[in-house]
């Protein structure tokens, strides 16, 4: 037989784990399939189960074996599948891969119940199951942080700060965290 003639459709690609922790993109990687000339990629919200796929990622044609999927929403779970393509046709789907985007950045960060040596900090929820990381400093550069309030992990959307120095300006920031999906950027400092 002459090797230059392809007589079968290629096998499906094997996914390569490539976890990302960005708010608006994921990176998909797969092995190079022998005999494939290109690949087709489907990406969907996990809740949609490929019906429908994301507008720009429905049988998206790709010539290499990775794709950065952009324009995504923070704090969402996505699924994807790949097919190898050659002159004889298109492979079966790869197994379904999944990835998630980092959670949204906390918004509406504000204070309440201020006394000369205490106050509360509150913010809007970034979603269910999200944890928050809080920092407090006397410096606008957020360095150094105040020991008792450095990297405090919280499950709720507020913290009560006490035993503070009177007539002192404090700066704080908060970010959201969701396990393997990553952490958001910090909120604007207040």
mmCIF file of C-alpha atoms in Angstrom:
data_model
loop_
_atom_site.group_PDB
_atom_site.id
_atom_site.type_symbol
_atom_site.label_atom_id
_atom_site.label_comp_id
_atom_site.label_asym_id
_atom_site.label_seq_id
_atom_site.Cartn_x
_atom_site.Cartn_y
_atom_site.Cartn_z
ATOM 1 C CA UNK A 1 0.000 0.000 0.000
ATOM 2 C CA UNK A 2 1.052 3.566 -0.632
ATOM 3 C CA UNK A 3 1.274 5.560 2.648
ATOM 4 C CA UNK A 4 0.412 8.879 1.014
ATOM 5 C CA UNK A 5 -3.227 7.868 0.533
ATOM 6 C CA UNK A 6 -5.430 8.169 3.583
ATOM 7 C CA UNK A 7 -8.145 5.568 3.676
ATOM 8 C CA UNK A 8 -9.821 6.058 7.046
ATOM 9 C CA UNK A 9 -11.124 8.823 9.202
ATOM 10 C CA UNK A 10 -8.729 9.691 12.039
ATOM 11 C CA UNK A 11 -9.248 8.529 15.618
ATOM 12 C CA UNK A 12 -10.632 11.066 18.103
ATOM 13 C CA UNK A 13 -8.079 13.299 19.856
ATOM 14 C CA UNK A 14 -7.046 12.655 23.467
ATOM 15 C CA UNK A 15 -7.467 15.660 25.742
ATOM 16 C CA UNK A 16 -4.469 17.015 27.670
ATOM 17 C CA UNK A 17 -5.305 18.576 31.030
ATOM 18 C CA UNK A 18 -4.567 22.298 30.915
ATOM 19 C CA UNK A 19 -6.252 23.999 33.861
ATOM 20 C CA UNK A 20 -6.479 27.765 33.661
ATOM 21 C CA UNK A 21 -7.519 30.278 36.269
ATOM 22 C CA UNK A 22 -8.632 33.287 34.254
ATOM 23 C CA UNK A 23 -12.011 35.013 34.457
ATOM 24 C CA UNK A 24 -12.784 35.230 30.729
ATOM 25 C CA UNK A 25 -10.899 32.387 29.015
ATOM 26 C CA UNK A 26 -9.935 28.730 29.186
ATOM 27 C CA UNK A 27 -7.154 26.864 27.376
ATOM 28 C CA UNK A 28 -7.959 23.563 25.668
ATOM 29 C CA UNK A 29 -5.159 21.185 24.594
ATOM 30 C CA UNK A 30 -5.202 17.794 22.892
ATOM 31 C CA UNK A 31 -2.748 15.344 21.394
ATOM 32 C CA UNK A 32 -1.662 15.553 17.760
ATOM 33 C CA UNK A 33 -3.656 12.926 15.838
ATOM 34 C CA UNK A 34 -1.731 11.091 13.130
ATOM 35 C CA UNK A 35 -3.361 11.765 9.753
ATOM 36 C CA UNK A 36 -5.438 14.732 10.960
ATOM 37 C CA UNK A 37 -5.340 17.838 8.796
ATOM 38 C CA UNK A 38 -7.322 19.987 11.225
ATOM 39 C CA UNK A 39 -9.597 19.745 14.231
ATOM 40 C CA UNK A 40 -13.116 20.811 15.109
ATOM 41 C CA UNK A 41 -13.849 22.141 18.597
ATOM 42 C CA UNK A 42 -17.210 22.517 20.352
ATOM 43 C CA UNK A 43 -17.483 24.542 23.581
ATOM 44 C CA UNK A 44 -20.641 24.905 25.644
ATOM 45 C CA UNK A 45 -21.765 26.016 29.055
ATOM 46 C CA UNK A 46 -21.851 22.844 31.131
ATOM 47 C CA UNK A 47 -25.532 23.469 31.892
ATOM 48 C CA UNK A 48 -26.330 23.520 28.143
ATOM 49 C CA UNK A 49 -24.580 20.178 27.423
ATOM 50 C CA UNK A 50 -23.603 21.233 23.844
ATOM 51 C CA UNK A 51 -27.126 22.415 23.042
ATOM 52 C CA UNK A 52 -26.408 25.081 22.084
ATOM 53 C CA UNK A 53 -22.658 25.521 21.761
ATOM 54 C CA UNK A 54 -21.105 28.941 22.271
ATOM 55 C CA UNK A 55 -21.601 31.001 19.094
ATOM 56 C CA UNK A 56 -17.934 31.186 18.032
ATOM 57 C CA UNK A 57 -17.121 27.645 19.186
ATOM 58 C CA UNK A 58 -19.544 25.413 17.286
ATOM 59 C CA UNK A 59 -17.378 23.059 15.172
ATOM 60 C CA UNK A 60 -14.673 25.738 15.231
ATOM 61 C CA UNK A 61 -11.894 24.762 12.832
ATOM 62 C CA UNK A 62 -8.398 24.754 14.371
ATOM 63 C CA UNK A 63 -5.121 23.862 12.616
ATOM 64 C CA UNK A 64 -2.991 23.120 15.692
ATOM 65 C CA UNK A 65 -3.677 21.162 18.883
ATOM 66 C CA UNK A 66 -4.627 23.888 21.333
ATOM 67 C CA UNK A 67 -7.205 26.630 21.514
ATOM 68 C CA UNK A 68 -7.647 29.576 23.879
ATOM 69 C CA UNK A 69 -11.398 30.049 24.254
ATOM 70 C CA UNK A 70 -12.034 33.751 24.926
ATOM 71 C CA UNK A 71 -14.987 35.990 25.726
ATOM 72 C CA UNK A 72 -16.238 33.742 28.532
ATOM 73 C CA UNK A 73 -18.088 34.724 31.699
ATOM 74 C CA UNK A 74 -16.399 34.666 35.116
ATOM 75 C CA UNK A 75 -17.506 31.949 37.514
ATOM 76 C CA UNK A 76 -18.927 29.526 34.927
ATOM 77 C CA UNK A 77 -18.334 25.853 34.142
ATOM 78 C CA UNK A 78 -17.654 24.983 30.502
ATOM 79 C CA UNK A 79 -17.425 21.687 28.615
ATOM 80 C CA UNK A 80 -15.664 20.961 25.333
ATOM 81 C CA UNK A 81 -14.982 18.196 22.838
ATOM 82 C CA UNK A 82 -12.638 17.858 19.864
ATOM 83 C CA UNK A 83 -12.818 15.988 16.555
ATOM 84 C CA UNK A 84 -9.952 15.246 14.152
ATOM 85 C CA UNK A 85 -10.560 15.974 10.450
ATOM 86 C CA UNK A 86 -8.946 14.621 7.255
ATOM 87 C CA UNK A 87 -9.967 14.081 3.603
ATOM 88 C CA UNK A 88 -11.849 10.904 4.564
ATOM 89 C CA UNK A 89 -14.014 12.593 7.150
ATOM 90 C CA UNK A 90 -14.346 13.547 10.772
ATOM 91 C CA UNK A 91 -13.517 11.427 13.829
ATOM 92 C CA UNK A 92 -15.855 10.620 16.676
ATOM 93 C CA UNK A 93 -15.907 13.190 19.493
ATOM 94 C CA UNK A 94 -13.128 13.113 22.056
ATOM 95 C CA UNK A 95 -14.220 12.478 25.613
ATOM 96 C CA UNK A 96 -15.876 15.581 27.065
ATOM 97 C CA UNK A 97 -13.459 17.873 28.888
ATOM 98 C CA UNK A 98 -14.413 20.499 31.418
ATOM 99 C CA UNK A 99 -12.913 23.654 32.850
ATOM 100 C CA UNK A 100 -14.134 26.663 34.763
ATOM 101 C CA UNK A 101 -13.396 30.356 34.765
ATOM 102 C CA UNK A 102 -12.210 32.207 37.870
ATOM 103 C CA UNK A 103 -15.027 33.725 39.933
ATOM 104 C CA UNK A 104 -16.214 37.320 39.529
ATOM 105 C CA UNK A 105 -14.432 40.080 41.422
ATOM 106 C CA UNK A 106 -16.408 41.226 44.481
ATOM 107 C CA UNK A 107 -18.331 44.449 43.850
ATOM 108 C CA UNK A 108 -19.958 47.194 45.920
ATOM 109 C CA UNK A 109 -17.296 46.942 48.646
ATOM 110 C CA UNK A 110 -18.374 49.290 51.435
ATOM 111 C CA UNK A 111 -18.204 49.970 55.167
ATOM 112 C CA UNK A 112 -20.861 50.172 57.849
ATOM 113 C CA UNK A 113 -21.249 50.505 61.623
ATOM 114 C CA UNK A 114 -18.110 52.589 62.089
ATOM 115 C CA UNK A 115 -16.956 53.466 65.620
ATOM 116 C CA UNK A 116 -13.624 55.102 66.567
ATOM 117 C CA UNK A 117 -11.877 51.697 66.681
ATOM 118 C CA UNK A 118 -14.032 49.311 64.618
ATOM 119 C CA UNK A 119 -16.073 48.999 61.428
ATOM 120 C CA UNK A 120 -17.633 46.376 59.188
ATOM 121 C CA UNK A 121 -16.753 45.762 55.545
ATOM 122 C CA UNK A 122 -19.421 44.313 53.239
ATOM 123 C CA UNK A 123 -19.548 43.375 49.529
ATOM 124 C CA UNK A 124 -21.926 41.784 47.054
ATOM 125 C CA UNK A 125 -21.883 38.006 46.606
ATOM 126 C CA UNK A 126 -19.821 36.655 43.692
ATOM 127 C CA UNK A 127 -21.900 33.471 43.522
ATOM 128 C CA UNK A 128 -22.764 30.344 45.463
ATOM 129 C CA UNK A 129 -19.932 28.310 46.971
ATOM 130 C CA UNK A 130 -17.462 31.197 46.604
ATOM 131 C CA UNK A 131 -14.957 32.008 49.334
ATOM 132 C CA UNK A 132 -13.455 35.469 49.852
ATOM 133 C CA UNK A 133 -9.942 36.570 50.775
ATOM 134 C CA UNK A 134 -9.719 39.827 52.743
ATOM 135 C CA UNK A 135 -6.698 42.071 53.415
ATOM 136 C CA UNK A 136 -6.348 45.162 55.614
ATOM 137 C CA UNK A 137 -3.485 47.642 55.680
ATOM 138 C CA UNK A 138 -2.609 51.120 56.928
ATOM 139 C CA UNK A 139 -0.882 51.724 53.586
ATOM 140 C CA UNK A 140 -2.475 52.603 50.257
ATOM 141 C CA UNK A 141 0.013 50.201 48.622
ATOM 142 C CA UNK A 142 -1.438 47.387 50.789
ATOM 143 C CA UNK A 143 2.025 46.646 52.150
ATOM 144 C CA UNK A 144 2.558 45.725 54.862
ATOM 145 C CA UNK A 145 -0.722 44.017 55.679
ATOM 146 C CA UNK A 146 -2.022 44.008 59.246
ATOM 147 C CA UNK A 147 -1.220 40.558 60.690
ATOM 148 C CA UNK A 148 -4.666 39.710 62.070
ATOM 149 C CA UNK A 149 -6.314 40.758 58.787
ATOM 150 C CA UNK A 150 -3.941 39.422 56.107
ATOM 151 C CA UNK A 151 -5.362 36.863 53.690
ATOM 152 C CA UNK A 152 -8.383 36.082 55.870
ATOM 153 C CA UNK A 153 -10.542 33.449 54.141
ATOM 154 C CA UNK A 154 -14.276 33.972 54.594
ATOM 155 C CA UNK A 155 -17.404 32.178 53.437
ATOM 156 C CA UNK A 156 -19.695 35.170 53.950
ATOM 157 C CA UNK A 157 -19.782 38.616 52.349
ATOM 158 C CA UNK A 158 -18.742 40.710 55.342
ATOM 159 C CA UNK A 159 -16.121 41.015 58.057
ATOM 160 C CA UNK A 160 -16.155 42.902 61.357
ATOM 161 C CA UNK A 161 -12.890 44.689 62.134
ATOM 162 C CA UNK A 162 -12.207 45.596 65.743
ATOM 163 C CA UNK A 163 -9.387 46.727 68.059
ATOM 164 C CA UNK A 164 -8.264 49.239 65.448
ATOM 165 C CA UNK A 165 -6.313 52.392 66.220
ATOM 166 C CA UNK A 166 -8.394 55.534 66.551
ATOM 167 C CA UNK A 167 -7.824 58.355 64.024
ATOM 168 C CA UNK A 168 -6.026 55.985 61.630
ATOM 169 C CA UNK A 169 -6.794 55.533 57.944
ATOM 170 C CA UNK A 170 -7.222 51.909 56.863
ATOM 171 C CA UNK A 171 -7.250 50.403 53.373
ATOM 172 C CA UNK A 172 -8.783 47.071 52.458
ATOM 173 C CA UNK A 173 -9.402 44.818 49.502
ATOM 174 C CA UNK A 174 -11.204 41.539 48.889
ATOM 175 C CA UNK A 175 -11.070 38.890 46.156
ATOM 176 C CA UNK A 176 -13.164 35.829 45.464
ATOM 177 C CA UNK A 177 -11.822 32.288 45.305
ATOM 178 C CA UNK A 178 -13.298 29.068 43.958
ATOM 179 C CA UNK A 179 -10.945 26.110 44.413
ATOM 180 C CA UNK A 180 -9.478 24.810 41.156
ATOM 181 C CA UNK A 181 -11.189 27.579 39.179
ATOM 182 C CA UNK A 182 -8.853 30.167 40.712
ATOM 183 C CA UNK A 183 -9.105 33.572 42.294
ATOM 184 C CA UNK A 184 -10.489 36.838 40.994
ATOM 185 C CA UNK A 185 -8.423 39.999 40.839
ATOM 186 C CA UNK A 186 -8.728 42.140 43.975
ATOM 187 C CA UNK A 187 -11.646 44.522 44.329
ATOM 188 C CA UNK A 188 -10.827 48.173 44.002
ATOM 189 C CA UNK A 189 -9.229 49.307 47.213
ATOM 190 C CA UNK A 190 -11.320 51.231 49.671
#
